Amino acid sequence: MENNLIWLEKYRPKTLDEVHGNSDIVDKLRAIAKMGNLPNIILVGPPGIGKTSSVLCLARQILGDSIKESVLELNASDDRGIETVREQIKGFAQKKVNLQEGQHKIVILDEADSLTEGAQQALRMIISDYSNSTRFVLSCNDSTKLIDAIQSRCCILRFNRLGESEIRERLLEIIKQESITYTKDGLDALTFTAEGDMRQAINNLQATFTGFGLVNRENVFKVCDVPNVDDLKKILDYMMKGEFQPAQSLMKSIFDDGYMAYDITNTFNKVIQNHNGDRDLQFEFLRQIAFLKARILEGLPTFLQMSGFLAKCCNISKGYHNK
């Protein structure tokens, strides 16, 4: 049974010491655990960086064996309406649980920023009415979508995307535990495609190993369905030298392989960010690719748009070198 587990669940942190990244926030959670008095908290940050895992570790440390009956975990995106708040959350807040003095039941609400305003107003009342027995931890991507009355009742902790070294460290631990055959460029590809998202990195590791039995660069890119980074690096080199025709030709082959303009642009953006060449040109290219992404989002995901981007960048390079 253990071998059939999704690795994301199998390797979910059990204690705060096992959480990777955001060490300053984790230290604050450790301090809260030591005091044993949990405030209402809003956890803010992109998905896959350990917000929910961290608060579950905190709840486990504070409540111990009482966690099963003392914690309610919900995802607000499953049901955004007021009835969920009134029925499930209020019902749990009213429930009697035998806890030690100073301990509280905990409601963990993922994606709280997806709640309707009416549901948030109802939640605000419950937070106030049951403050003696229940604490609330709201996880969200954008705290500005929460009403001020909720924000003012909570301590706000902001999580950042994980660094590549932090993701790499965790992946290596799993690779060792699962006896995975891998290459260095395969590990690099996993950290590259994760973009700071530990959840995505672990899922891609499992999918690559399950599908191919070997975690190397080529297999990771197949699983993640991203264009070949080496080709994009070649295109960037052509752009740096102002060579439009070979850059366009190679980009056309990537389009012909079936990759979407948005996926190409996202990956290319990361390639440019990681480039160690001239910083002024790098800044200009990032500026131009931002314009390109905006046009793609407006509904113009064509090769013509991509060619225009390449031509503009090549002209910028020529002008820069002719100074």
PDB file of C-alpha atoms in Angstrom:
ATOM      1  CA  MET A   1       0.000   0.000   0.000  1.00  0.00           C
ATOM      2  CA  GLU A   2       2.857   2.346   0.890  1.00  0.00           C
ATOM      3  CA  ASN A   3       4.296   2.002  -2.625  1.00  0.00           C
ATOM      4  CA  ASN A   4       1.003   3.131  -4.195  1.00  0.00           C
ATOM      5  CA  LEU A   5       0.828   6.387  -2.266  1.00  0.00           C
ATOM      6  CA  ILE A   6       0.996   9.704  -4.054  1.00  0.00           C
ATOM      7  CA  TRP A   7       4.410  11.023  -3.072  1.00  0.00           C
ATOM      8  CA  LEU A   8       2.967  14.429  -2.278  1.00  0.00           C
ATOM      9  CA  GLU A   9       1.070  12.817   0.610  1.00  0.00           C
ATOM     10  CA  LYS A  10       3.728  10.254   1.461  1.00  0.00           C
ATOM     11  CA  TYR A  11       6.359  12.962   1.948  1.00  0.00           C
ATOM     12  CA  ARG A  12       4.152  15.705   3.364  1.00  0.00           C
ATOM     13  CA  PRO A  13       5.969  17.283   6.342  1.00  0.00           C
ATOM     14  CA  LYS A  14       4.859  15.991   9.732  1.00  0.00           C
ATOM     15  CA  THR A  15       6.730  18.580  11.820  1.00  0.00           C
ATOM     16  CA  LEU A  16       7.843  22.164  11.273  1.00  0.00           C
ATOM     17  CA  ASP A  17      11.445  20.942  11.180  1.00  0.00           C
ATOM     18  CA  GLU A  18      10.607  19.036   7.983  1.00  0.00           C
ATOM     19  CA  VAL A  19       9.243  22.104   6.174  1.00  0.00           C
ATOM     20  CA  HIS A  20      11.566  23.404   3.446  1.00  0.00           C
ATOM     21  CA  GLY A  21      11.874  27.109   2.660  1.00  0.00           C
ATOM     22  CA  ASN A  22      10.375  30.278   4.163  1.00  0.00           C
ATOM     23  CA  SER A  23      12.505  29.788   7.265  1.00  0.00           C
ATOM     24  CA  ASP A  24      11.530  33.170   8.737  1.00  0.00           C
ATOM     25  CA  ILE A  25       7.833  32.250   8.640  1.00  0.00           C
ATOM     26  CA  VAL A  26       8.501  28.750   9.965  1.00  0.00           C
ATOM     27  CA  ASP A  27      10.438  30.289  12.874  1.00  0.00           C
ATOM     28  CA  LYS A  28       7.392  32.423  13.713  1.00  0.00           C
ATOM     29  CA  LEU A  29       5.193  29.327  13.640  1.00  0.00           C
ATOM     30  CA  ARG A  30       7.637  27.543  15.950  1.00  0.00           C
ATOM     31  CA  ALA A  31       7.361  30.452  18.388  1.00  0.00           C
ATOM     32  CA  ILE A  32       3.561  30.212  18.246  1.00  0.00           C
ATOM     33  CA  ALA A  33       3.747  26.457  18.874  1.00  0.00           C
ATOM     34  CA  LYS A  34       6.024  27.018  21.857  1.00  0.00           C
ATOM     35  CA  MET A  35       3.582  29.506  23.392  1.00  0.00           C
ATOM     36  CA  GLY A  36       0.661  27.217  22.558  1.00  0.00           C
ATOM     37  CA  ASN A  37      -1.642  30.166  21.892  1.00  0.00           C
ATOM     38  CA  LEU A  38      -2.579  30.250  18.214  1.00  0.00           C
ATOM     39  CA  PRO A  39      -3.886  33.579  16.850  1.00  0.00           C
ATOM     40  CA  ASN A  40      -6.152  33.857  13.837  1.00  0.00           C
ATOM     41  CA  ILE A  41      -3.807  33.786  10.834  1.00  0.00           C
ATOM     42  CA  ILE A  42      -3.912  34.593   7.122  1.00  0.00           C
ATOM     43  CA  LEU A  43      -1.265  32.742   5.095  1.00  0.00           C
ATOM     44  CA  VAL A  44      -0.568  34.506   1.798  1.00  0.00           C
ATOM     45  CA  GLY A  45       1.421  33.226  -1.179  1.00  0.00           C
ATOM     46  CA  PRO A  46       1.354  31.251  -4.431  1.00  0.00           C
ATOM     47  CA  PRO A  47       0.312  27.573  -4.448  1.00  0.00           C
ATOM     48  CA  GLY A  48       2.682  24.707  -3.699  1.00  0.00           C
ATOM     49  CA  ILE A  49       4.983  26.490  -1.245  1.00  0.00           C
ATOM     50  CA  GLY A  50       3.917  24.842   2.007  1.00  0.00           C
ATOM     51  CA  LYS A  51       1.230  27.110   3.459  1.00  0.00           C
ATOM     52  CA  THR A  52      -1.239  24.367   4.370  1.00  0.00           C
ATOM     53  CA  SER A  53       1.457  21.826   5.248  1.00  0.00           C
ATOM     54  CA  SER A  54       3.055  24.313   7.640  1.00  0.00           C
ATOM     55  CA  VAL A  55      -0.151  25.077   9.505  1.00  0.00           C
ATOM     56  CA  LEU A  56      -1.004  21.363   9.771  1.00  0.00           C
ATOM     57  CA  CYS A  57       2.419  20.797  11.333  1.00  0.00           C
ATOM     58  CA  LEU A  58       1.695  23.662  13.716  1.00  0.00           C
ATOM     59  CA  ALA A  59      -1.716  22.224  14.621  1.00  0.00           C
ATOM     60  CA  ARG A  60      -0.186  18.784  15.196  1.00  0.00           C
ATOM     61  CA  GLN A  61       2.443  20.269  17.502  1.00  0.00           C
ATOM     62  CA  ILE A  62      -0.097  22.257  19.525  1.00  0.00           C
ATOM     63  CA  LEU A  63      -2.946  19.727  19.702  1.00  0.00           C
ATOM     64  CA  GLY A  64      -1.102  16.402  19.597  1.00  0.00           C
ATOM     65  CA  ASP A  65      -3.436  13.397  19.568  1.00  0.00           C
ATOM     66  CA  SER A  66      -6.493  15.681  19.681  1.00  0.00           C
ATOM     67  CA  ILE A  67      -5.902  16.931  16.137  1.00  0.00           C
ATOM     68  CA  LYS A  68      -8.423  14.614  14.447  1.00  0.00           C
ATOM     69  CA  GLU A  69     -11.461  15.907  16.310  1.00  0.00           C
ATOM     70  CA  SER A  70     -10.117  19.442  16.817  1.00  0.00           C
ATOM     71  CA  VAL A  71      -9.210  20.511  13.267  1.00  0.00           C
ATOM     72  CA  LEU A  72     -11.558  21.212  10.350  1.00  0.00           C
ATOM     73  CA  GLU A  73      -9.847  21.560   6.964  1.00  0.00           C
ATOM     74  CA  LEU A  74     -11.883  22.901   4.043  1.00  0.00           C
ATOM     75  CA  ASN A  75     -11.143  24.186   0.552  1.00  0.00           C
ATOM     76  CA  ALA A  76     -13.201  27.289  -0.124  1.00  0.00           C
ATOM     77  CA  SER A  77     -12.951  26.815  -3.890  1.00  0.00           C
ATOM     78  CA  ASP A  78     -15.081  23.650  -3.594  1.00  0.00           C
ATOM     79  CA  ASP A  79     -18.047  25.661  -2.338  1.00  0.00           C
ATOM     80  CA  ARG A  80     -17.672  29.426  -2.234  1.00  0.00           C
ATOM     81  CA  GLY A  81     -21.094  30.232  -0.807  1.00  0.00           C
ATOM     82  CA  ILE A  82     -22.489  31.346   2.493  1.00  0.00           C
ATOM     83  CA  GLU A  83     -24.139  27.985   3.282  1.00  0.00           C
ATOM     84  CA  THR A  84     -20.768  26.256   3.673  1.00  0.00           C
ATOM     85  CA  VAL A  85     -19.714  28.890   6.184  1.00  0.00           C
ATOM     86  CA  ARG A  86     -22.968  28.743   8.123  1.00  0.00           C
ATOM     87  CA  GLU A  87     -23.383  24.972   8.152  1.00  0.00           C
ATOM     88  CA  GLN A  88     -19.932  23.376   8.216  1.00  0.00           C
ATOM     89  CA  ILE A  89     -17.774  26.056   9.821  1.00  0.00           C
ATOM     90  CA  LYS A  90     -20.317  27.332  12.342  1.00  0.00           C
ATOM     91  CA  GLY A  91     -21.317  23.772  13.193  1.00  0.00           C
ATOM     92  CA  PHE A  92     -17.700  22.875  13.907  1.00  0.00           C
ATOM     93  CA  ALA A  93     -17.174  26.043  15.959  1.00  0.00           C
ATOM     94  CA  GLN A  94     -20.181  25.108  18.118  1.00  0.00           C
ATOM     95  CA  LYS A  95     -18.995  21.520  18.633  1.00  0.00           C
ATOM     96  CA  LYS A  96     -17.679  20.656  22.093  1.00  0.00           C
ATOM     97  CA  VAL A  97     -14.226  19.080  22.176  1.00  0.00           C
ATOM     98  CA  ASN A  98     -12.234  18.170  25.271  1.00  0.00           C
ATOM     99  CA  LEU A  99      -9.010  20.166  25.041  1.00  0.00           C
ATOM    100  CA  GLN A 100      -6.432  21.269  27.552  1.00  0.00           C
ATOM    101  CA  GLU A 101      -6.781  24.726  29.046  1.00  0.00           C
ATOM    102  CA  GLY A 102      -5.608  27.394  26.608  1.00  0.00           C
ATOM    103  CA  GLN A 103      -6.043  25.185  23.540  1.00  0.00           C
ATOM    104  CA  HIS A 104      -8.517  25.904  20.744  1.00  0.00           C
ATOM    105  CA  LYS A 105     -10.149  24.084  17.874  1.00  0.00           C
ATOM    106  CA  ILE A 106      -8.688  25.119  14.516  1.00  0.00           C
ATOM    107  CA  VAL A 107     -10.434  25.808  11.207  1.00  0.00           C
ATOM    108  CA  ILE A 108      -8.075  25.691   8.204  1.00  0.00           C
ATOM    109  CA  LEU A 109      -9.669  27.268   5.139  1.00  0.00           C
ATOM    110  CA  ASP A 110      -7.701  26.885   1.893  1.00  0.00           C
ATOM    111  CA  GLU A 111      -8.216  29.339  -0.975  1.00  0.00           C
ATOM    112  CA  ALA A 112     -10.200  31.633   1.294  1.00  0.00           C
ATOM    113  CA  ASP A 113      -9.881  34.441  -1.255  1.00  0.00           C
ATOM    114  CA  SER A 114     -12.374  32.564  -3.460  1.00  0.00           C
ATOM    115  CA  LEU A 115     -15.199  33.020  -0.913  1.00  0.00           C
ATOM    116  CA  THR A 116     -18.039  35.319  -1.946  1.00  0.00           C
ATOM    117  CA  GLU A 117     -18.362  38.587  -0.038  1.00  0.00           C
ATOM    118  CA  GLY A 118     -21.500  37.305   1.664  1.00  0.00           C
ATOM    119  CA  ALA A 119     -19.664  34.200   2.846  1.00  0.00           C
ATOM    120  CA  GLN A 120     -16.799  36.353   4.105  1.00  0.00           C
ATOM    121  CA  GLN A 121     -19.199  38.545   6.096  1.00  0.00           C
ATOM    122  CA  ALA A 122     -20.692  35.423   7.684  1.00  0.00           C
ATOM    123  CA  LEU A 123     -17.193  34.122   8.430  1.00  0.00           C
ATOM    124  CA  ARG A 124     -16.264  37.420  10.082  1.00  0.00           C
ATOM    125  CA  MET A 125     -19.170  37.017  12.502  1.00  0.00           C
ATOM    126  CA  ILE A 126     -18.179  33.440  13.344  1.00  0.00           C
ATOM    127  CA  ILE A 127     -14.550  34.456  13.966  1.00  0.00           C
ATOM    128  CA  SER A 128     -15.781  37.075  16.445  1.00  0.00           C
ATOM    129  CA  ASP A 129     -18.514  34.990  18.101  1.00  0.00           C
ATOM    130  CA  TYR A 130     -16.376  31.884  18.715  1.00  0.00           C
ATOM    131  CA  SER A 131     -13.035  33.489  19.567  1.00  0.00           C
ATOM    132  CA  ASN A 132     -12.985  31.730  22.957  1.00  0.00           C
ATOM    133  CA  SER A 133     -13.111  28.230  21.482  1.00  0.00           C
ATOM    134  CA  THR A 134     -11.935  28.337  17.861  1.00  0.00           C
ATOM    135  CA  ARG A 135      -9.040  29.789  15.881  1.00  0.00           C
ATOM    136  CA  PHE A 136      -9.050  30.331  12.126  1.00  0.00           C
ATOM    137  CA  VAL A 137      -6.221  29.936   9.615  1.00  0.00           C
ATOM    138  CA  LEU A 138      -7.066  31.239   6.149  1.00  0.00           C
ATOM    139  CA  SER A 139      -4.811  30.350   3.239  1.00  0.00           C
ATOM    140  CA  CYS A 140      -4.977  32.456   0.079  1.00  0.00           C
ATOM    141  CA  ASN A 141      -3.065  33.585  -2.989  1.00  0.00           C
ATOM    142  CA  ASP A 142      -4.246  37.204  -2.784  1.00  0.00           C
ATOM    143  CA  SER A 143      -5.094  38.713   0.599  1.00  0.00           C
ATOM    144  CA  THR A 144      -6.590  41.846  -1.018  1.00  0.00           C
ATOM    145  CA  LYS A 145      -9.606  39.720  -1.984  1.00  0.00           C
ATOM    146  CA  LEU A 146     -10.417  39.255   1.709  1.00  0.00           C
ATOM    147  CA  ILE A 147     -12.591  41.913   3.303  1.00  0.00           C
ATOM    148  CA  ASP A 148     -10.893  44.356   5.672  1.00  0.00           C
ATOM    149  CA  ALA A 149     -12.970  43.121   8.613  1.00  0.00           C
ATOM    150  CA  ILE A 150     -11.364  39.676   8.307  1.00  0.00           C
ATOM    151  CA  GLN A 151      -7.852  40.990   7.670  1.00  0.00           C
ATOM    152  CA  SER A 152      -8.007  43.188  10.777  1.00  0.00           C
ATOM    153  CA  ARG A 153      -8.816  40.148  12.942  1.00  0.00           C
ATOM    154  CA  CYS A 154      -5.837  38.110  11.743  1.00  0.00           C
ATOM    155  CA  CYS A 155      -2.060  37.998  11.808  1.00  0.00           C
ATOM    156  CA  ILE A 156      -0.863  38.014   8.176  1.00  0.00           C
ATOM    157  CA  LEU A 157       2.126  35.835   7.200  1.00  0.00           C
ATOM    158  CA  ARG A 158       3.473  36.071   3.648  1.00  0.00           C
ATOM    159  CA  PHE A 159       5.112  33.019   2.065  1.00  0.00           C
ATOM    160  CA  ASN A 160       7.497  33.310  -0.892  1.00  0.00           C
ATOM    161  CA  ARG A 161       8.216  30.919  -3.736  1.00  0.00           C
ATOM    162  CA  LEU A 162      10.866  28.375  -2.827  1.00  0.00           C
ATOM    163  CA  GLY A 163      14.417  28.700  -4.090  1.00  0.00           C
ATOM    164  CA  GLU A 164      15.842  26.090  -6.444  1.00  0.00           C
ATOM    165  CA  SER A 165      18.278  24.910  -3.756  1.00  0.00           C
ATOM    166  CA  GLU A 166      15.385  24.312  -1.331  1.00  0.00           C
ATOM    167  CA  ILE A 167      13.443  22.308  -3.907  1.00  0.00           C
ATOM    168  CA  ARG A 168      16.560  20.401  -4.923  1.00  0.00           C
ATOM    169  CA  GLU A 169      17.276  19.437  -1.305  1.00  0.00           C
ATOM    170  CA  ARG A 170      13.798  17.961  -0.840  1.00  0.00           C
ATOM    171  CA  LEU A 171      13.865  16.141  -4.183  1.00  0.00           C
ATOM    172  CA  LEU A 172      17.199  14.537  -3.315  1.00  0.00           C
ATOM    173  CA  GLU A 173      15.717  13.253  -0.047  1.00  0.00           C
ATOM    174  CA  ILE A 174      12.850  11.619  -1.950  1.00  0.00           C
ATOM    175  CA  ILE A 175      15.197  10.275  -4.640  1.00  0.00           C
ATOM    176  CA  LYS A 176      17.235   8.565  -1.932  1.00  0.00           C
ATOM    177  CA  GLN A 177      14.164   7.120  -0.201  1.00  0.00           C
ATOM    178  CA  GLU A 178      12.684   5.797  -3.466  1.00  0.00           C
ATOM    179  CA  SER A 179      16.033   4.590  -4.921  1.00  0.00           C
ATOM    180  CA  ILE A 180      15.477   6.622  -8.087  1.00  0.00           C
ATOM    181  CA  THR A 181      17.937   6.567 -10.969  1.00  0.00           C
ATOM    182  CA  TYR A 182      18.519  10.164 -12.040  1.00  0.00           C
ATOM    183  CA  THR A 183      20.964  12.488 -13.765  1.00  0.00           C
ATOM    184  CA  LYS A 184      22.101  15.931 -12.657  1.00  0.00           C
ATOM    185  CA  ASP A 185      20.478  17.545 -15.689  1.00  0.00           C
ATOM    186  CA  GLY A 186      17.255  15.717 -14.815  1.00  0.00           C
ATOM    187  CA  LEU A 187      17.310  17.206 -11.328  1.00  0.00           C
ATOM    188  CA  ASP A 188      18.084  20.629 -12.829  1.00  0.00           C
ATOM    189  CA  ALA A 189      15.110  20.247 -15.175  1.00  0.00           C
ATOM    190  CA  LEU A 190      12.790  19.444 -12.253  1.00  0.00           C
ATOM    191  CA  THR A 191      13.839  22.532 -10.306  1.00  0.00           C
ATOM    192  CA  PHE A 192      13.631  24.667 -13.459  1.00  0.00           C
ATOM    193  CA  THR A 193      10.100  23.604 -14.386  1.00  0.00           C
ATOM    194  CA  ALA A 194       8.826  23.807 -10.784  1.00  0.00           C
ATOM    195  CA  GLU A 195       9.225  27.607 -10.691  1.00  0.00           C
ATOM    196  CA  GLY A 196       9.350  27.632  -6.895  1.00  0.00           C
ATOM    197  CA  ASP A 197       6.421  25.226  -6.468  1.00  0.00           C
ATOM    198  CA  MET A 198       7.378  22.222  -4.309  1.00  0.00           C
ATOM    199  CA  ARG A 199       4.095  20.455  -5.044  1.00  0.00           C
ATOM    200  CA  GLN A 200       4.732  20.611  -8.776  1.00  0.00           C
ATOM    201  CA  ALA A 201       8.340  19.468  -8.357  1.00  0.00           C
ATOM    202  CA  ILE A 202       7.365  16.357  -6.373  1.00  0.00           C
ATOM    203  CA  ASN A 203       4.494  15.489  -8.721  1.00  0.00           C
ATOM    204  CA  ASN A 204       6.770  15.845 -11.758  1.00  0.00           C
ATOM    205  CA  LEU A 205       9.434  13.696 -10.093  1.00  0.00           C
ATOM    206  CA  GLN A 206       6.943  10.891  -9.463  1.00  0.00           C
ATOM    207  CA  ALA A 207       5.405  11.164 -12.942  1.00  0.00           C
ATOM    208  CA  THR A 208       8.814  11.054 -14.642  1.00  0.00           C
ATOM    209  CA  PHE A 209      10.043   8.094 -12.614  1.00  0.00           C
ATOM    210  CA  THR A 210       6.768   6.200 -13.031  1.00  0.00           C
ATOM    211  CA  GLY A 211       6.624   6.860 -16.765  1.00  0.00           C
ATOM    212  CA  PHE A 212      10.253   6.310 -17.739  1.00  0.00           C
ATOM    213  CA  GLY A 213      12.139   4.733 -14.814  1.00  0.00           C
ATOM    214  CA  LEU A 214      14.882   7.333 -15.321  1.00  0.00           C
ATOM    215  CA  VAL A 215      14.802  10.978 -14.310  1.00  0.00           C
ATOM    216  CA  ASN A 216      16.834  12.817 -16.919  1.00  0.00           C
ATOM    217  CA  ARG A 217      16.411  16.141 -18.690  1.00  0.00           C
ATOM    218  CA  GLU A 218      14.654  14.762 -21.767  1.00  0.00           C
ATOM    219  CA  ASN A 219      12.126  12.715 -19.785  1.00  0.00           C
ATOM    220  CA  VAL A 220      11.315  15.554 -17.392  1.00  0.00           C
ATOM    221  CA  PHE A 221      10.591  17.931 -20.272  1.00  0.00           C
ATOM    222  CA  LYS A 222       8.351  15.298 -21.888  1.00  0.00           C
ATOM    223  CA  VAL A 223       6.347  14.895 -18.687  1.00  0.00           C
ATOM    224  CA  CYS A 224       6.110  18.644 -18.084  1.00  0.00           C
ATOM    225  CA  ASP A 225       5.292  19.307 -21.752  1.00  0.00           C
ATOM    226  CA  VAL A 226       7.654  22.275 -22.003  1.00  0.00           C
ATOM    227  CA  PRO A 227       9.811  23.109 -25.029  1.00  0.00           C
ATOM    228  CA  ASN A 228      13.443  22.061 -25.107  1.00  0.00           C
ATOM    229  CA  VAL A 229      15.350  24.562 -23.000  1.00  0.00           C
ATOM    230  CA  ASP A 230      18.544  24.014 -24.992  1.00  0.00           C
ATOM    231  CA  ASP A 231      16.737  25.196 -28.136  1.00  0.00           C
ATOM    232  CA  LEU A 232      15.467  28.276 -26.314  1.00  0.00           C
ATOM    233  CA  LYS A 233      18.993  29.017 -25.103  1.00  0.00           C
ATOM    234  CA  LYS A 234      20.202  28.838 -28.717  1.00  0.00           C
ATOM    235  CA  ILE A 235      17.469  31.268 -29.748  1.00  0.00           C
ATOM    236  CA  LEU A 236      18.555  33.609 -26.964  1.00  0.00           C
ATOM    237  CA  ASP A 237      22.150  33.444 -28.197  1.00  0.00           C
ATOM    238  CA  TYR A 238      20.972  34.354 -31.708  1.00  0.00           C
ATOM    239  CA  MET A 239      18.975  37.255 -30.265  1.00  0.00           C
ATOM    240  CA  MET A 240      22.004  38.489 -28.340  1.00  0.00           C
ATOM    241  CA  LYS A 241      23.956  38.567 -31.615  1.00  0.00           C
ATOM    242  CA  GLY A 242      21.100  40.161 -33.546  1.00  0.00           C
ATOM    243  CA  GLU A 243      20.673  37.138 -35.842  1.00  0.00           C
ATOM    244  CA  PHE A 244      16.961  37.079 -36.642  1.00  0.00           C
ATOM    245  CA  GLN A 245      16.717  34.386 -39.346  1.00  0.00           C
ATOM    246  CA  PRO A 246      18.222  31.457 -37.394  1.00  0.00           C
ATOM    247  CA  ALA A 247      16.293  32.535 -34.274  1.00  0.00           C
ATOM    248  CA  GLN A 248      13.017  32.567 -36.206  1.00  0.00           C
ATOM    249  CA  SER A 249      13.764  29.242 -37.907  1.00  0.00           C
ATOM    250  CA  LEU A 250      14.436  27.466 -34.611  1.00  0.00           C
ATOM    251  CA  MET A 251      11.366  29.044 -33.005  1.00  0.00           C
ATOM    252  CA  LYS A 252       9.262  27.842 -35.950  1.00  0.00           C
ATOM    253  CA  SER A 253      10.419  24.270 -35.308  1.00  0.00           C
ATOM    254  CA  ILE A 254       9.293  24.585 -31.669  1.00  0.00           C
ATOM    255  CA  PHE A 255       5.857  25.785 -32.821  1.00  0.00           C
ATOM    256  CA  ASP A 256       5.710  22.936 -35.335  1.00  0.00           C
ATOM    257  CA  ASP A 257       6.302  20.463 -32.486  1.00  0.00           C
ATOM    258  CA  GLY A 258       2.915  21.526 -31.129  1.00  0.00           C
ATOM    259  CA  TYR A 259       3.870  23.744 -28.207  1.00  0.00           C
ATOM    260  CA  MET A 260       1.515  26.601 -27.396  1.00  0.00           C
ATOM    261  CA  ALA A 261       2.712  30.206 -27.546  1.00  0.00           C
ATOM    262  CA  TYR A 262       1.932  30.779 -23.860  1.00  0.00           C
ATOM    263  CA  ASP A 263       3.963  27.740 -22.737  1.00  0.00           C
ATOM    264  CA  ILE A 264       6.877  28.734 -24.962  1.00  0.00           C
ATOM    265  CA  THR A 265       6.801  32.293 -23.642  1.00  0.00           C
ATOM    266  CA  ASN A 266       6.675  31.235 -19.992  1.00  0.00           C
ATOM    267  CA  THR A 267       9.641  28.897 -20.391  1.00  0.00           C
ATOM    268  CA  PHE A 268      11.580  31.406 -22.493  1.00  0.00           C
ATOM    269  CA  ASN A 269      11.012  34.065 -19.830  1.00  0.00           C
ATOM    270  CA  LYS A 270      12.737  31.826 -17.280  1.00  0.00           C
ATOM    271  CA  VAL A 271      15.607  31.114 -19.704  1.00  0.00           C
ATOM    272  CA  ILE A 272      16.186  34.853 -20.146  1.00  0.00           C
ATOM    273  CA  GLN A 273      16.019  35.463 -16.386  1.00  0.00           C
ATOM    274  CA  ASN A 274      18.680  32.811 -15.760  1.00  0.00           C
ATOM    275  CA  HIS A 275      20.996  34.060 -18.503  1.00  0.00           C
ATOM    276  CA  ASN A 276      24.381  35.349 -17.334  1.00  0.00           C
ATOM    277  CA  GLY A 277      25.053  37.670 -20.274  1.00  0.00           C
ATOM    278  CA  ASP A 278      24.745  41.423 -20.653  1.00  0.00           C
ATOM    279  CA  ARG A 279      22.333  42.760 -18.015  1.00  0.00           C
ATOM    280  CA  ASP A 280      21.098  45.698 -20.103  1.00  0.00           C
ATOM    281  CA  LEU A 281      20.107  43.437 -22.979  1.00  0.00           C
ATOM    282  CA  GLN A 282      18.600  40.938 -20.546  1.00  0.00           C
ATOM    283  CA  PHE A 283      16.405  43.687 -19.090  1.00  0.00           C
ATOM    284  CA  GLU A 284      15.266  44.800 -22.551  1.00  0.00           C
ATOM    285  CA  PHE A 285      14.437  41.231 -23.575  1.00  0.00           C
ATOM    286  CA  LEU A 286      12.412  40.684 -20.399  1.00  0.00           C
ATOM    287  CA  ARG A 287      10.586  43.924 -21.106  1.00  0.00           C
ATOM    288  CA  GLN A 288       9.756  42.793 -24.643  1.00  0.00           C
ATOM    289  CA  ILE A 289       8.635  39.342 -23.531  1.00  0.00           C
ATOM    290  CA  ALA A 290       6.280  40.983 -21.019  1.00  0.00           C
ATOM    291  CA  PHE A 291       4.657  42.846 -23.930  1.00  0.00           C
ATOM    292  CA  LEU A 292       4.480  39.569 -25.861  1.00  0.00           C
ATOM    293  CA  LYS A 293       2.766  37.758 -22.966  1.00  0.00           C
ATOM    294  CA  ALA A 294       0.222  40.572 -22.730  1.00  0.00           C
ATOM    295  CA  ARG A 295      -0.613  40.239 -26.437  1.00  0.00           C
ATOM    296  CA  ILE A 296      -0.932  36.462 -26.095  1.00  0.00           C
ATOM    297  CA  LEU A 297      -3.338  36.891 -23.175  1.00  0.00           C
ATOM    298  CA  GLU A 298      -5.365  39.293 -25.311  1.00  0.00           C
ATOM    299  CA  GLY A 299      -5.968  36.418 -27.718  1.00  0.00           C
ATOM    300  CA  LEU A 300      -3.088  36.709 -30.184  1.00  0.00           C
ATOM    301  CA  PRO A 301      -1.051  33.507 -29.592  1.00  0.00           C
ATOM    302  CA  THR A 302       0.358  33.381 -33.138  1.00  0.00           C
ATOM    303  CA  PHE A 303       3.754  32.666 -34.607  1.00  0.00           C
ATOM    304  CA  LEU A 304       3.568  36.129 -36.173  1.00  0.00           C
ATOM    305  CA  GLN A 305       3.531  37.683 -32.699  1.00  0.00           C
ATOM    306  CA  MET A 306       6.510  35.562 -31.685  1.00  0.00           C
ATOM    307  CA  SER A 307       8.389  36.549 -34.854  1.00  0.00           C
ATOM    308  CA  GLY A 308       7.721  40.202 -34.101  1.00  0.00           C
ATOM    309  CA  PHE A 309       9.167  39.703 -30.620  1.00  0.00           C
ATOM    310  CA  LEU A 310      12.309  38.064 -32.046  1.00  0.00           C
ATOM    311  CA  ALA A 311      12.746  40.815 -34.648  1.00  0.00           C
ATOM    312  CA  LYS A 312      12.377  43.535 -32.011  1.00  0.00           C
ATOM    313  CA  CYS A 313      14.936  41.898 -29.715  1.00  0.00           C
ATOM    314  CA  CYS A 314      17.407  41.347 -32.561  1.00  0.00           C
ATOM    315  CA  ASN A 315      17.114  45.005 -33.557  1.00  0.00           C
ATOM    316  CA  ILE A 316      17.702  46.036 -29.942  1.00  0.00           C
ATOM    317  CA  SER A 317      20.854  43.892 -29.890  1.00  0.00           C
ATOM    318  CA  LYS A 318      22.142  45.390 -33.140  1.00  0.00           C
ATOM    319  CA  GLY A 319      21.570  48.912 -31.859  1.00  0.00           C
ATOM    320  CA  TYR A 320      23.260  48.060 -28.573  1.00  0.00           C
ATOM    321  CA  HIS A 321      26.362  46.606 -30.248  1.00  0.00           C
ATOM    322  CA  ASN A 322      26.620  49.519 -32.712  1.00  0.00           C
ATOM    323  CA  LYS A 323      26.868  52.132 -29.960  1.00  0.00           C
TER     324      LYS A 323
END
